[in-house]
Amino acid sequence: MSSFSPDELTARRLAGQAPGPSMPPAPGTGDGSLVDDPAVRAPLVLNNRSFHDITEIVCGYAENKPPRWWLPAFLFASSLAGFGGLMILYLVITGIGTWGLNNQVDWAWDITNFVFWIGIGHAGTLISAILCLFKQKWRTAVNRAAEAMTIFAVICAATFPGIHIGRQWMAWFLAPLPNANGIWPNFKSPLLWDVFAISTYGTVSFLFWYMGMIPDFATLRDRADRRLRQLGDSAARIAPFVPIRTDKARAVIYGLLAVGWRFSSRHWHRYEAAYLVLAGISTPLVLSVHSIVSMDFATSILPGWHTTIFPPYFVAGAIFGGFAMVLLLLIPCRVLYAHMKDLITLRHLENMAKILLVTGMMVGFAYSMEFFIAWFGGNAFEVDVFLNRAFGPYWWAYWTMISCNVISPQVFWIKAMRRSPLVIFIVSFFITIGMWFERFVIIVSSLHRAFLPGEWHMFHPTFVDIMIFVGSCGIFLTLFLLFLRFLPVFPIAEIKAVLPQASPHADDHKKGAH
Amino acid sequence: MGAHSGKAYATECGEPIHGILAEFATPAAVVHAAETVRDAGYARWDVHSPFPIHDMESSMGMARTKLPLAIGIVGLSGAGMGFLLQAWVSTQGYATMVQGKPFLAWQAFVPVTFELGILSAAFTALLGMLMLNGLPRWHHPLLKKERFLSVSDDRFFISVEASDPMFDPDKTRALLEKAGAKSIELVEE
């Protein structure tokens, strides 16, 4: 085969043997990353970027003036978050009666939103942990943003169990704390397992995210420090008449966060060991979290909930919904931010579209298997619940779920579709809606008709229900916009490490040795 | 000052010397230089690079870290403590009959035991890594060098500390020069 691998070309260019950057991508490879030849390794970063380019691009997002849309977007998102917060306050001072819950449907939007958000988080951990163990180098392009998304989603998720308990000021009873009443939690309850699973998941994700950012904080610190040394008193101030230099603030804040990281190889050695262990323990953790969430339902004896398929079905659904959210966030960023297309290539989007297709079919399989087992199990109540789901008063929710989650990802069988950012964005949008409806269908359609027809009720959301959900979207977006503005959006050190010139053998090509 | 090993050195202005810093342009150059320094028998020295370089451990002759072992021990202890907490609460602290199950229904304690094991392991991974690295440490002589700041961008460095028994300002400099350093400077304490 005569064609060079793209990373070999880069190595040659950096060794001064090949002409400068920005060669047009080979025909039929999209932006240059869609190489179909298995003998050629697709480049992970486009346009032959040097180490310095990566530093400039990624630090630029945190250092330069934000794009013009950022402030309006932030004001909009934080207004939603604020309004949602007011609605939560109203709920706390008035009571759970402000929601549309009734005697029969005693879990509805609250737990739907909880499962929806916690599921979204799972893609971040899958990317940062499982893809790390499988040595999938393409994860470096998306892992930081996906991990950030995980933490913000867990924050949104944790809100709902906290506020749905009715007397929110008693929430501390969830923790095994000694108290004057001598009351302890019931460790045989799956709801308590859930408390431990979610809090562990949130904490470990945060530790993992923070540890990954330490070297990048050090990069931001060093750049601010250098500008301070060069500019001295002429460095820009935070605001007029405020005697604090922007770079001084950066050097102090990023410096504190960087804990004195000095890029020592002895440190890197322990860092990599810790990173690998964290990836190793996060993998069973992420699988356990949504399994335990599903046990909130599966350990009950309610038809429609009491099934053993729930843990794997929930985990697959979580990864499915989470990847859709990653794509929903990153595809616009890729268009709106300079040079981000070099870091998140069409190849990365295609890989994630393939994951959507696979996990979409897993949930499709689970949907059909639930029906099959309901019939095969010969339990009349079980059969009735599932017929009611598909053809009862909530048929529209069920078929929204099926069309969004099972049918819409099927377009990714076509190569052109899974390589088109617009198509991926639209399908991800449908999937996000479908995954919300999946949880709504599981929870409400199982609850609203109990064993006696006298106990049949419909659920109607109130304004407070709706606004608290909208508010949680606002919290999520606000946090993500702050992340885009102030933190290293890409793992700078990890991306440098997967560049072709990072290999200590990169210039062996010119010597003909290998 | 005499050039004896193990002695304290000072600059012409009388400032004590922390060590010597050599800059390299590429990962390959710094790996080859690291092998040279390793073979010369230095002990208190380090390679600084913007990202972890593949197999730098063997190029520097580093021993494998014990961190994973510590994480494993603390993780298992955390899981054990978690189990004991649940067993105590369910049999002593607040023994309540639930669904006719025995008080010590250990099967129901598995999820929380597992989560607490993971939680303690994760804290050990991050805090243990920082502790073994001597971090947090917000001041270091190297960070005062403006040249060194580009280690977080695209430069590679080898630092040899003056406290190394083999350290000698002239000989160490000559060794690093021979190893292909682009520039070499002394680092004040």
XYZ file of C-alpha atoms in Angstrom:
703
model
C 0.000 0.000 0.000
C 1.445 3.297 -1.023
C -0.402 5.815 1.140
C 1.313 7.149 4.235
C -0.483 6.972 7.520
C -1.484 10.514 8.521
C 0.514 10.393 11.742
C 3.587 9.369 9.803
C 3.093 12.451 7.625
C 2.906 14.620 10.715
C 6.034 13.076 12.138
C 7.831 13.792 8.876
C 6.611 17.356 8.795
C 7.752 17.983 12.334
C 11.101 16.463 11.490
C 11.381 19.021 8.676
C 10.999 16.428 5.907
C 7.516 17.215 4.707
C 5.991 20.567 3.710
C 4.053 22.751 6.121
C 0.606 22.297 7.623
C -2.917 22.296 6.203
C -2.687 19.885 3.325
C -6.215 19.408 1.975
C -7.732 16.192 3.358
C -7.653 13.203 1.047
C -10.848 12.882 -1.037
C -13.628 10.850 0.555
C -12.332 11.264 4.102
C -14.550 14.173 5.125
C -12.391 16.456 7.233
C -9.512 13.993 6.883
C -10.482 11.807 9.817
C -12.887 9.430 8.063
C -10.290 6.986 6.782
C -11.926 3.703 5.843
C -8.680 1.842 5.193
C -7.986 -0.253 8.306
C -4.258 -0.104 7.558
C -4.254 3.677 7.966
C -4.693 5.159 11.390
C -7.061 8.125 11.325
C -5.573 11.271 12.878
C -7.013 12.142 16.295
C -6.246 15.838 15.861
C -6.531 17.541 12.478
C -4.359 20.110 10.698
C -1.085 18.729 12.065
C -1.264 20.624 15.307
C 1.894 21.029 17.365
C 2.029 20.787 21.169
C 2.015 24.562 21.340
C -1.074 24.795 19.121
C -2.985 22.524 21.507
C -2.002 24.681 24.479
C -3.001 27.854 22.646
C -6.326 26.505 21.402
C -7.535 24.980 24.670
C -6.229 27.682 27.008
C -7.665 30.254 24.616
C -11.198 29.114 25.463
C -10.603 29.967 29.113
C -8.422 33.061 28.589
C -9.856 34.969 25.655
C -12.937 37.097 25.742
C -15.933 34.753 25.531
C -17.833 34.639 22.233
C -20.658 37.148 21.831
C -23.411 34.572 22.401
C -21.969 33.434 25.731
C -23.335 36.148 28.029
C -26.916 36.110 26.644
C -26.890 32.303 26.793
C -25.608 32.417 30.346
C -28.218 34.983 31.419
C -30.973 32.906 29.840
C -29.811 29.640 31.422
C -29.236 31.146 34.834
C -32.679 32.835 34.751
C -34.235 29.426 34.160
C -32.153 28.010 36.983
C -33.191 30.878 39.243
C -36.858 30.486 38.408
C -36.610 26.741 39.019
C -34.978 27.533 42.359
C -37.914 29.794 43.271
C -40.312 26.983 42.380
C -38.353 24.629 44.652
C -38.610 27.204 47.417
C -42.372 27.409 46.815
C -42.552 23.609 46.972
C -40.618 23.484 50.235
C -42.709 26.130 51.985
C -46.046 24.904 50.596
C -45.733 21.143 50.286
C -45.725 18.272 47.821
C -49.388 19.000 47.023
C -48.131 21.635 44.587
C -47.135 18.754 42.324
C -49.692 16.789 40.344
C -49.206 13.643 42.432
C -52.289 11.811 43.683
C -53.150 8.803 45.818
C -52.217 6.382 43.085
C -49.413 8.103 41.158
C -47.110 9.024 44.032
C -43.959 9.141 41.911
C -44.093 11.017 38.644
C -42.012 13.876 37.262
C -39.774 14.017 40.319
C -38.404 10.500 39.921
C -38.609 10.666 36.110
C -36.326 13.694 36.206
C -34.053 12.035 38.729
C -33.537 8.910 36.612
C -33.273 11.019 33.453
C -30.449 13.169 34.841
C -28.547 10.419 36.590
C -28.645 8.381 33.382
C -27.181 11.264 31.396
C -24.182 11.273 33.666
C -23.261 7.725 32.741
C -21.853 8.578 29.323
C -19.198 10.760 30.944
C -17.963 7.946 33.125
C -18.138 5.484 30.262
C -15.917 7.764 28.182
C -13.485 8.577 30.971
C -13.253 5.116 32.545
C -14.317 2.285 30.246
C -12.852 3.768 27.062
C -9.653 4.470 29.032
C -9.352 0.812 30.029
C -9.931 -0.193 26.409
C -7.214 2.264 25.323
C -9.576 4.128 22.996
C -7.423 7.170 22.307
C -10.232 9.097 20.633
C -11.783 9.596 24.066
C -9.296 12.408 24.771
C -11.292 14.734 22.508
C -14.481 14.459 24.524
C -13.660 13.119 27.969
C -13.245 16.397 29.863
C -16.532 17.876 28.631
C -18.299 14.540 29.154
C -17.007 14.265 32.727
C -18.110 17.839 33.416
C -21.515 16.945 32.021
C -21.601 13.917 34.360
C -21.049 16.034 37.435
C -23.585 18.663 36.418
C -26.131 15.950 35.624
C -25.558 14.319 39.022
C -26.135 17.705 40.683
C -29.452 18.047 38.827
C -30.377 14.438 39.626
C -29.570 14.725 43.329
C -31.962 17.681 43.626
C -35.045 15.556 42.965
C -34.836 12.812 45.615
C -33.845 15.589 47.993
C -36.991 17.615 47.367
C -39.479 14.779 46.798
C -39.309 13.498 50.377
C -41.909 16.000 51.558
C -40.202 17.324 54.670
C -36.967 18.428 53.018
C -35.453 19.625 56.279
C -35.378 15.994 57.393
C -33.220 14.955 54.421
C -30.267 14.355 56.706
C -32.073 11.269 58.022
C -30.929 9.592 54.782
C -27.394 9.504 56.172
C -26.464 7.080 58.960
C -25.875 9.828 61.526
C -26.210 9.291 65.284
C -29.196 11.248 66.534
C -31.086 11.852 69.773
C -34.005 9.679 68.640
C -31.752 6.664 68.245
C -33.149 6.133 64.726
C -30.963 4.636 62.012
C -31.683 4.115 58.319
C -32.929 0.791 56.968
C -30.028 -0.705 55.029
C -32.301 -3.351 53.504
C -34.100 -0.677 51.484
C -33.055 -0.107 47.855
C -33.884 3.570 48.335
C -31.029 3.769 50.821
C -28.714 1.843 48.500
C -29.557 4.543 45.995
C -28.498 7.310 48.387
C -25.099 5.655 48.755
C -24.772 4.870 45.057
C -25.559 8.405 43.915
C -23.415 10.147 46.506
C -20.476 7.819 45.826
C -20.931 8.265 42.101
C -21.026 12.053 42.353
C -17.972 12.151 44.618
C -15.850 9.719 42.601
C -16.748 11.440 39.325
C -15.705 14.741 40.835
C -12.382 13.344 42.096
C -11.690 11.790 38.688
C -12.571 15.018 36.887
C -10.475 17.136 39.215
C -7.460 14.849 39.031
C -7.571 14.974 35.244
C -7.582 18.775 35.384
C -4.575 19.214 37.716
C -1.951 19.348 34.898
C -4.194 21.601 32.816
C -4.717 23.977 35.726
C -0.919 24.080 35.969
C -0.738 25.030 32.283
C -3.207 27.882 32.798
C -1.258 28.957 35.916
C 2.064 29.002 34.084
C 0.666 31.024 31.192
C -0.815 33.623 33.555
C 2.436 33.693 35.500
C 4.482 34.245 32.356
C 2.243 37.103 31.162
C 2.516 38.717 34.593
C 6.308 38.553 34.468
C 6.395 39.972 30.941
C 3.765 42.706 31.286
C 4.232 43.665 34.932
C 2.093 46.633 35.903
C 0.648 47.048 32.429
C -1.272 43.751 32.676
C -5.029 44.072 32.316
C -7.213 44.493 35.386
C -10.316 42.455 36.234
C -12.476 45.576 35.936
C -11.753 49.294 35.756
C -10.799 50.741 39.176
C -10.408 47.254 40.699
C -6.754 46.948 41.664
C -6.542 43.230 40.817
C -4.793 42.063 37.679
C -6.704 39.403 35.719
C -3.609 37.290 35.332
C -2.781 37.632 39.018
C -6.231 36.268 39.868
C -5.721 33.470 37.354
C -2.270 32.617 38.670
C -3.615 32.424 42.230
C -6.853 30.519 41.523
C -5.529 28.118 38.893
C -2.344 27.872 40.966
C -4.254 26.753 44.061
C -6.183 24.236 41.985
C -2.981 22.951 40.356
C -1.543 22.102 43.836
C 1.982 22.923 42.644
C 2.077 20.463 39.768
C 5.467 20.732 38.049
C 5.145 18.074 35.343
C 7.689 15.805 36.994
C 7.989 12.346 35.486
C 8.124 10.815 38.952
C 4.806 12.530 39.617
C 3.421 11.492 36.243
C 4.221 7.889 37.084
C 2.068 7.894 40.226
C -0.520 10.064 38.487
C -0.926 7.539 35.712
C -1.137 4.684 38.218
C -3.833 6.553 40.175
C -5.669 7.418 36.960
C -5.722 3.817 35.828
C -6.978 2.611 39.210
C -9.681 5.282 39.208
C -10.722 4.176 35.725
C -10.722 0.579 36.944
C -12.931 1.267 39.957
C -15.201 3.714 38.127
C -16.136 1.040 35.617
C -17.946 -1.284 38.082
C -19.151 1.840 39.890
C -20.958 3.250 36.869
C -22.508 -0.143 36.150
C -23.596 -0.420 39.784
C -25.161 3.037 39.968
C -27.851 2.617 37.381
C -28.345 -1.011 38.433
C -29.111 0.216 41.934
C -31.359 2.968 40.552
C -33.259 0.252 38.690
C -33.571 -1.743 41.921
C -35.647 1.106 43.349
C -38.234 -0.309 40.983
C -37.247 -3.936 40.446
C -37.305 -4.949 44.121
C -40.914 -3.811 44.437
C -43.722 -6.235 43.584
C -45.446 -3.893 41.167
C -46.262 -5.363 37.724
C -44.110 -3.572 35.142
C -41.348 -2.920 37.684
C -40.706 -6.356 39.153
C -38.377 -7.717 36.441
C -34.792 -8.968 36.478
C -33.965 -7.300 33.146
C -34.020 -3.872 34.777
C -30.331 -3.452 35.775
C -28.749 -4.110 32.338
C -31.661 -2.389 30.603
C -31.225 0.732 32.729
C -27.441 0.795 32.251
C -27.745 0.519 28.463
C -30.400 3.232 28.477
C -28.231 5.475 30.621
C -25.280 5.201 28.259
C -27.602 5.754 25.310
C -29.150 8.894 26.780
C -25.806 10.164 28.052
C -24.080 9.932 24.684
C -27.016 11.742 23.103
C -26.511 14.568 25.610
C -22.730 14.671 24.995
C -23.421 15.091 21.282
C -26.167 17.622 21.915
C -23.693 19.777 23.844
C -20.551 19.288 21.783
C -21.884 19.588 18.232
C -22.907 23.254 18.739
C -19.648 23.984 20.623
C -17.711 22.511 17.732
C -19.345 25.030 15.396
C -19.258 27.999 17.759
C -15.685 27.800 19.060
C -12.591 28.376 16.948
C -10.483 25.344 16.043
C -12.694 22.936 17.986
C -13.279 21.018 14.761
C -9.591 20.098 14.791
C -10.009 18.424 18.163
C -13.475 16.902 17.775
C -13.346 15.392 14.306
C -16.080 13.799 12.236
C -14.519 10.496 13.224
C -15.284 11.168 16.883
C -18.875 12.033 16.047
C -19.184 8.914 13.918
C -17.856 6.726 16.734
C -20.400 8.172 19.121
C -23.184 7.756 16.562
C -22.257 4.073 16.381
C -22.537 3.838 20.163
C -25.985 5.436 19.902
C -27.001 2.821 17.345
C -25.757 -0.090 19.480
C -27.192 1.092 22.789
C -30.411 2.173 21.041
C -30.894 -1.383 19.854
C -30.101 -2.680 23.342
C -32.942 -0.643 24.808
C -35.130 -1.686 21.862
C -34.353 -5.299 22.733
C -35.221 -4.633 26.369
C -38.551 -3.038 25.415
C -39.520 -6.064 23.343
C -38.214 -8.532 25.927
C -40.394 -6.927 28.600
C -43.435 -7.625 26.441
C -42.291 -11.143 25.661
C -41.723 -12.020 29.332
C -45.063 -10.467 30.314
C -46.745 -12.868 27.917
C -44.397 -15.816 28.544
C -44.629 -15.440 32.329
C -48.379 -16.004 32.133
C -49.192 -13.386 34.766
C -52.434 -11.639 33.846
C -51.557 -8.425 35.731
C -48.178 -8.214 34.026
C -49.776 -8.681 30.587
C -52.357 -6.057 31.401
C -49.765 -3.485 32.488
C -47.863 -3.833 29.239
C -50.949 -3.731 27.030
C -51.978 -0.659 28.990
C -48.586 0.926 28.345
C -48.813 0.547 24.591
C -52.559 0.970 24.052
C -53.907 2.541 27.271
C -54.333 6.228 28.039
C -50.548 6.752 27.997
C -50.113 5.255 24.524
C -48.715 8.572 23.242
C -45.893 8.531 25.771
C -45.080 4.923 24.934
C -44.976 5.470 21.176
C -42.983 8.698 21.578
C -40.444 6.602 23.453
C -40.391 3.879 20.778
C -40.080 6.308 17.863
C -37.373 8.396 19.488
C -35.282 5.620 21.049
C -35.679 2.652 18.743
C -36.626 4.016 15.337
C -34.721 7.319 15.094
C -31.182 5.909 15.703
C -31.705 3.415 12.868
C -30.672 6.157 10.406
C -27.117 5.545 11.619
C -26.959 2.359 9.572
C -26.339 4.751 6.660
C -22.762 5.977 6.607
C -23.591 9.459 5.334
C -26.071 9.953 8.185
C -23.688 9.075 11.000
C -21.088 11.371 9.462
C -23.353 14.383 9.318
C -23.188 16.535 12.477
C -26.623 18.004 11.745
C -28.281 14.584 11.494
C -26.502 13.384 14.642
C -27.619 16.513 16.463
C -31.268 16.040 15.455
C -31.276 12.336 16.342
C -29.583 13.102 19.695
C -32.309 15.613 20.389
C -34.987 12.994 19.725
C -33.148 10.468 21.868
C -32.960 12.888 24.794
C -36.720 13.398 24.567
C -37.274 9.665 24.152
C -35.170 8.802 27.196
C -37.138 11.225 29.352
C -40.338 9.573 28.136
C -38.901 6.117 28.800
C -38.625 6.917 32.515
C -42.038 8.589 32.496
C -43.572 5.492 30.874
C -41.888 3.094 33.302
C -42.911 5.086 36.363
C -46.321 6.544 35.607
C -47.832 3.847 33.401
C -47.000 1.181 36.002
C -48.367 3.233 38.881
C -51.523 4.777 37.518
C -53.561 1.556 37.438
C -53.335 -0.630 40.516
C -55.019 -4.000 40.984
C -58.530 -2.582 41.641
C -60.227 -0.330 39.052
C -61.293 1.955 41.908
C -57.597 2.853 42.296
C -57.150 4.036 38.734
C -55.986 7.630 38.322
C -54.313 9.727 35.682
C -51.346 11.987 36.384
C -51.452 15.618 35.298
C -48.325 17.743 35.823
C -48.751 21.167 37.418
C -46.933 24.383 36.577
C -44.581 23.706 39.496
C -43.774 20.224 38.157
C -42.925 21.656 34.756
C -40.932 24.627 35.988
C -38.794 22.579 38.350
C -37.815 20.340 35.441
C -37.122 23.369 33.224
C -35.176 24.841 36.136
C -33.014 21.713 36.352
C -32.202 22.117 32.642
C -31.254 25.697 33.487
C -28.942 24.583 36.303
C -27.312 22.079 33.959
C -26.781 24.604 31.158
C -25.558 27.324 33.527
C -22.919 25.019 34.967
C -21.886 23.836 31.503
C -21.536 27.405 30.231
C -19.384 28.297 33.238
C -17.279 25.223 32.489
C -16.801 26.372 28.881
C -15.789 29.817 30.082
C -13.366 29.123 32.925
C -12.031 25.564 32.853
C -9.816 23.603 30.458
C -12.469 22.197 28.114
C -10.113 19.575 26.696
C -7.525 17.482 28.531
C -4.483 19.361 27.233
C -1.869 16.920 28.521
C -3.800 13.862 27.346
C -4.322 15.264 23.861
C -0.610 16.088 23.575
C 0.196 12.531 24.607
C -1.801 11.061 21.697
C -0.272 13.351 19.059
C 2.033 11.473 16.705
C 5.055 13.562 17.708
C 4.568 12.609 21.380
C 6.073 9.210 20.797
C 9.740 9.111 21.810
C 10.264 7.177 18.572
C 8.559 9.775 16.349
C 11.780 10.826 14.595
C 13.044 7.276 14.144
C 11.272 7.275 10.763
C 13.878 9.528 9.236
C 16.660 7.226 10.360
C 14.839 4.274 8.872
C 15.036 2.531 12.230
C 12.069 1.202 14.096
C 33.410 26.454 47.268
C 35.055 23.174 46.644
C 33.528 20.854 44.110
C 33.080 17.938 46.487
C 30.020 15.757 46.250
C 27.283 16.213 48.835
C 28.369 19.811 49.529
C 26.108 22.851 49.377
C 26.754 25.117 46.408
C 26.044 28.811 45.963
C 25.919 31.252 43.060
C 28.328 34.172 42.725
C 25.763 36.351 44.524
C 25.811 33.887 47.404
C 22.408 32.338 46.792
C 22.251 28.622 47.582
C 21.834 26.400 44.558
C 18.889 24.060 44.225
C 20.189 22.275 41.165
C 20.679 22.445 37.445
C 18.082 22.598 34.708
C 18.555 21.466 31.106
C 16.094 22.009 28.273
C 15.339 19.622 25.408
C 13.196 20.113 22.318
C 11.605 16.735 21.684
C 10.420 13.692 23.619
C 13.052 11.559 21.889
C 15.863 13.922 22.938
C 14.769 13.972 26.566
C 14.387 10.185 26.662
C 17.916 9.670 25.361
C 19.260 12.240 27.814
C 17.378 10.600 30.675
C 19.014 7.301 29.831
C 22.407 9.024 29.955
C 21.722 10.575 33.360
C 20.357 7.264 34.669
C 23.450 5.397 33.486
C 25.726 7.998 35.085
C 24.245 6.922 38.432
C 22.339 10.034 39.583
C 19.622 9.554 42.200
C 17.994 12.937 42.904
C 16.977 14.085 39.468
C 13.837 14.310 37.408
C 12.438 14.656 33.895
C 9.707 17.248 33.321
C 7.412 16.940 30.322
C 4.055 18.475 29.313
C 2.528 14.995 29.208
C 3.580 11.586 30.515
C 6.110 10.169 28.026
C 5.626 6.531 27.165
C 7.888 4.227 29.194
C 9.788 7.036 30.870
C 9.840 4.734 33.908
C 12.470 2.486 32.390
C 14.383 5.353 30.796
C 14.740 6.865 34.261
C 15.185 3.572 36.080
C 12.195 4.310 38.323
C 10.804 1.760 40.751
C 7.143 0.914 40.355
C 4.901 2.874 42.696
C 3.208 1.138 45.626
C 0.168 3.384 45.250
C -2.169 0.713 43.771
C -1.396 -1.541 46.749
C -2.329 1.249 49.180
C -5.533 1.920 47.238
C -6.423 -1.771 47.394
C -5.835 -1.997 51.143
C -7.802 1.149 51.955
C -10.565 0.195 49.524
C -11.031 -3.220 51.115
C -10.933 -1.711 54.620
C -13.539 0.842 53.558
C -15.768 -1.943 52.281
C -15.248 -3.863 55.539
C -16.086 -0.813 57.646
C -19.172 -0.262 55.499
C -20.323 -3.805 56.126
C -19.701 -3.506 59.857
C -21.661 -0.245 59.971
C -24.678 -1.895 58.347
C -24.369 -5.033 60.459
C -24.180 -2.984 63.660
C -27.108 -0.722 62.712
C -29.271 -3.670 61.679
C -28.530 -5.935 64.646
C -27.609 -3.587 67.518
C -28.216 0.100 66.813
C -31.764 -0.067 65.470
C -32.767 -3.695 64.957
C -36.035 -3.539 63.036
C -37.860 -6.450 61.458
C -38.289 -5.636 57.759
C -40.238 -7.919 55.425
C -39.594 -10.865 57.737
C -35.920 -10.918 56.803
C -33.236 -11.810 59.364
C -31.593 -8.835 61.049
C -28.235 -9.770 59.548
C -29.459 -10.157 55.950
C -25.994 -9.753 54.460
C -27.222 -10.008 50.860
C -29.018 -6.694 51.242
C -25.812 -5.076 52.509
C -23.813 -5.802 49.338
C -24.593 -2.589 47.413
C -23.656 -0.202 50.213
C -20.566 -2.262 51.104
C -19.447 -2.031 47.492
C -20.112 1.698 47.201
C -18.189 2.500 50.386
C -15.264 0.387 49.206
C -15.154 2.325 45.922
C -15.475 5.647 47.745
C -12.532 5.007 50.036
C -10.425 3.644 47.176
C -11.099 6.748 45.073
C -10.094 9.119 47.860
C -6.926 7.093 48.416
C -6.096 7.234 44.716
C -6.215 11.032 44.547
C -4.908 11.922 48.009
C -2.320 9.106 47.991
C -1.030 10.251 44.614
C -0.673 13.815 45.902
C 0.892 12.719 49.197
C 3.498 10.461 47.590
C 4.310 13.291 45.180
C 4.852 15.733 48.038
C 1.926 17.870 46.906
C 0.235 20.268 47.470
C 3.279 22.457 47.367
C 2.752 25.936 46.023
C 6.393 26.983 45.816
C 9.240 25.252 44.138
C 12.596 26.668 43.013
C 11.984 25.378 39.484
C 8.737 27.323 39.143
C 10.664 30.580 39.679
C 12.540 30.015 36.425
C 10.754 31.707 33.554
C 12.202 29.229 31.086
C 10.747 26.348 33.067
C 7.185 27.658 32.637
C 7.131 26.345 29.064
C 7.233 22.809 30.452
C 3.466 23.096 30.565
C 3.460 23.978 26.884
C 5.912 22.179 24.631
C 9.353 21.936 26.243
C 11.086 19.063 28.011
C 13.487 19.434 30.923
C 15.858 17.443 33.084
C 16.577 18.781 36.557
C 19.367 17.446 38.763
C 19.293 18.494 42.405
C 22.399 19.803 44.156
C 21.696 17.413 47.012
C 22.498 14.456 44.773
C 25.782 12.886 45.958
C 26.995 12.808 42.344
C 26.177 16.483 41.742
C 28.958 18.748 40.571
C 28.124 22.005 38.790
C 30.727 21.506 36.086
C 30.581 17.766 35.596
C 26.791 17.593 35.656
C 26.621 20.449 33.172
C 29.079 18.687 30.905
C 27.066 15.476 31.102
C 23.830 17.250 30.172
C 25.560 19.122 27.355
C 26.854 15.850 25.973
C 23.337 14.421 26.252
C 22.127 17.097 23.831
C 20.640 19.812 26.033
C 19.578 22.956 24.179
C 20.227 25.215 27.136
C 21.430 24.697 30.695
C 21.083 26.936 33.715
C 21.579 26.860 37.459
C 18.505 26.997 39.668
C 18.715 29.059 42.850
C 17.013 27.820 45.994
